Amino acid sequence: MTEIPGTIAGATIEGPAGPARGYWSNVLRRLRRDRVAVVCIVILALILLAAIFAPLVAPGDPFRTSMLRRLRPIGTPGFPLGTDELGRDMLTRLVFGGRLSLFTGIVPVINAFVIGTFLGVFAGFSGGRTNMAIMRTIDVFYAFPSVLLAIAISGALGAGIFNSIVSLTIVFVPPIARVAESVTTQVRNLDFVDAARASGAGAFTIIRVHILGNVLGPVFVYATGLVSVSMILASGLSFLGLGTKPPEAEWGLMLNTLRTAIYAQPVVAALPGAMIFTVSICFNLFSDGLRSAMDVKL
Amino acid sequence: MSGQAEIGDIGGPAQPLLAVRGLYRHFPIRGGLFNRTTAVVQAVDGIDFDVHKGETLGIVGESGCGKSTTARLLVRLLDPDRGELVYDGLSVGTQDGLSLREMRRHVQMVFQDSFASLNPRLSIADSIAFGPRVHGVGDGEAMARARDLLARVGLAPDTFGPRYPHELSGGQRQRVNIARALALRPRLVILDEAVSALDKSVEAQVLNLLQDLKAEFGLTYVFISHDLNVVRYISDRVLVMYLGRIVEIGPVDRIYEAPRHPYTRALLSAMPSMDPDRRTSEAPISGDPPNPINPPPGCRFHTRCPFASEICQTRVPELAASPLAGDHLAACHMADPSSGHPQAGTAV
Amino acid sequence: MTPLVRIEDLRVRFRTAERTVHAVNGVDLSLMPGEVVGLLGESGSGKSVTLKALLRLLPEARTTMSGRMAVAGQDVMALGGSALRAYRGSVVSMIFQEPMLAFDPVFTIGEQIAEAVRRHENADRTAARARALEMLDRVRIPSAKRRLDAYPHEMSGGMRQRAMIALALACRPKLLLADEPTTALDATVQIQILLLLRELQKEFGMGVIFVTHDIGVAVEVSDRLAVMYAGRIVERGSARDLIRAAAHPYPRGLLASTVHGAMRGRRLDAIPGAPPDLAKVPDGCAFAPRCRFADAECVSRRPDIVRIDAGHEAECRRLDAVAASAEG
């Protein structure tokens, strides 16, 4: 190593103040200051943990029915959130229901994130005819409202958790691919990509080092916003009998089966809906917070 | 050096480091229902020139003259429609010549926008080390090289290496870009408006740095700028472009003191005077540069040229040497006594 | 004669969630009717902000302004509502670096100029259109009649700049604010616009504040120059004073680092370092950290304004040392 001059032309060049921080640590720091986002993360974490450790957390058995204590109100001793139309403990079923609901809400988005980002980055980076071919095909799916598309595919594949995940994945690939494609196209035209090409780097290296790092962030934000939609669609499919089948506990399905009790026990009947609402709004607000935290002013 | 076999000098000092032969690049503008070509931008329309070893060749011209397209053609970020690049005697991109990948180690570029040319997600050191890594230099060696270059462009490696682009000022970022361009140990660096976005006081620092680095690494520069003062300061030879063609090329002093082409003269007298007692009283030429989409036929400058005659509208003037200096070429019918221009031979 | 513009102790601060920027830190400036002042400075020196403050264009929610500004006898700070709208355009008007920002892309040039005339002068349609045509002629747009019906995007850069000048001058303002109007233009077009501005200024007899970072451009148009650094004017004087006998180390350094003429191969005498971060106002001279004449007091105490000649002032404690170094 040669001697390191800190000066050039007799002048000291001052470094930036403060510790060196990577982009993501900056984002994290800003996110921590966003109170709404933090509250949302805490709520989501609690619900997720409760779902994962449902057998430990839940007070009872989600499948034990009793014709004697059907539709008890909230606050009934032993059943803090009442019972459903078959006398099952609501609290237990809500905790267990989170497992399937979160699973069917999040997994399709993760799948679509992987597939959509791949398609979008590939299309955006290739440009030209390849881009046209991929994006126009994707636009075909765009022509249908997402709810109809999900119902149609689920209907064609048949009811079941696996099929509902497949159909939701298909629903979410186009919008994610589109966002990934537009961000990739923007990034691809920046000078640093040209500089990398001028260094002799191949397409794969450029995508890995220069494109993905700049594309994944915005696409991730977009995808977290989709989780709420996915939750609602998954619940909707169960509600229509296309997703989970009874007697499984799942919020959308519970909403459906409790529908008949809406006059007898309106509060209890609304509980699964409240869960869907809470989780999806938390995902949405978290996504907003993440978006503004990542929007670094330069 | 691990993973890098050095190609030393091949043809000796007399052989041009880069010879540009008949380079054309047109951009079709597509539109309409079937994406048909509706117009063609003649960005670079047949240019020939040499870059000598160890010199700084300045390229000046106004917007739309094709200087930035030329820069991108020289580093092959754009492929030419026609024409050839010969790097130190080796034809670029041909079977028995020099491969593109190999050429890119020797020819590097610095862009105008110091921010857009750095990846915001990579640390400064990683950005500089990227090129060497691509060419198979080991991790430790690439990082050492990045630190060394940071020091040489005047940025303390420990302070700046782990930083990210948004934490640096414009001048500091441009130093990083220069270090990045040098990381592959190139012999030719294309500087495309590299100091244009900087404040004057910072511009001066970077110009000094470029001079120092040139001497230290034995570099050759192609310095593209719209700023005639800066080009005069840094260049050995100057090339003037107008609407995709070369109008004049020659040693810097001759271009600035005895310009032969009416466009060069106009460009020079359009410079603000810097003397409050001798302010410019008359604009040398009127109007805007024409659009490169439909450039005028014949000499492209004839629509704005005060000396234009009939021949200028029909025949394209060739680049021809001055009788006074063989290395001073201009493309003007007035410089050619046999052209049929009424003032031919009067202005050389 | 009373000054057309009088700015006293103007201070402008911008607040964002993360930080506060002290953009202008006590600017005093006055301008006589019919005078052209060039406001010279690098990016972040506060020159454009001063200009925008004069037109009250700064976003009110995030901006704190203090000091006094008077233009043609009107207290600019106190203006609001319809008085402010009347003030903009008919008393003071502004031209920008990017003319596309001044024009609405969906209306023709003629419509937009005529509209401005009608808003300020209660002229009828025909008269307003006639004025628009007259203005396009004045700024030497060829075949002005046809250009009246052109949309902004149909014109070349130089023509758009001319059209913007026509728009700005349509209501005969007493003061024209020019914010780097030629920076984005090509050299051969820039000089045309500068000459046009000089000519129109004489013809209309208006005052002009011309903001630029380019010394050559400033010299071409200005009677007087004021050099800004970190939100303050550090030196002011006639164009001649500043070019020939700059006293403050910053303008001197700027001149030394500006390449011009035959100085090939010579090392540039560059000012070291970079402009200060404006998160807080420095106690002393803002240039001190980059100044080779600075001593401890320069850093701790703000220098007084020193009068060098009639109308030539500099804000520096070490003028003697600076002058001595030039002789020695």
XYZ file of C-alpha atoms in Angstrom, chain B residues 118-119 122-133 139 142-150 157-165 168 176 179-180 183:
38
model
C -22.894 5.523 -9.022
C -25.070 2.694 -7.774
C -23.122 0.043 -3.290
C -20.510 1.538 -1.025
C -17.899 3.724 -2.694
C -15.203 1.083 -2.333
C -17.472 -1.610 -3.805
C -18.320 0.613 -6.754
C -14.652 1.104 -7.552
C -13.783 -2.544 -6.998
C -16.608 -3.747 -9.255
C -14.689 -3.502 -12.526
C -11.607 -5.406 -11.344
C -13.817 -8.102 -9.800
C -11.561 -9.742 -3.657
C -9.728 -5.464 -5.873
C -10.403 -3.783 -2.522
C -6.751 -2.826 -2.143
C -6.852 -1.298 -5.578
C -10.016 0.640 -4.691
C -8.370 2.025 -1.549
C -5.286 2.991 -3.438
C -7.286 4.788 -6.111
C -9.402 6.600 -3.538
C -9.926 5.537 1.886
C -10.927 4.881 5.496
C -13.331 7.809 5.543
C -14.804 7.474 2.086
C -14.547 3.775 1.195
C -17.476 2.577 3.322
C -19.662 5.574 2.430
C -22.614 5.612 0.052
C -22.979 8.021 -2.882
C -20.862 12.733 -0.732
C -15.076 8.539 -7.111
C -11.287 6.439 -9.540
C -13.802 3.884 -10.776
C -9.738 0.821 -11.587
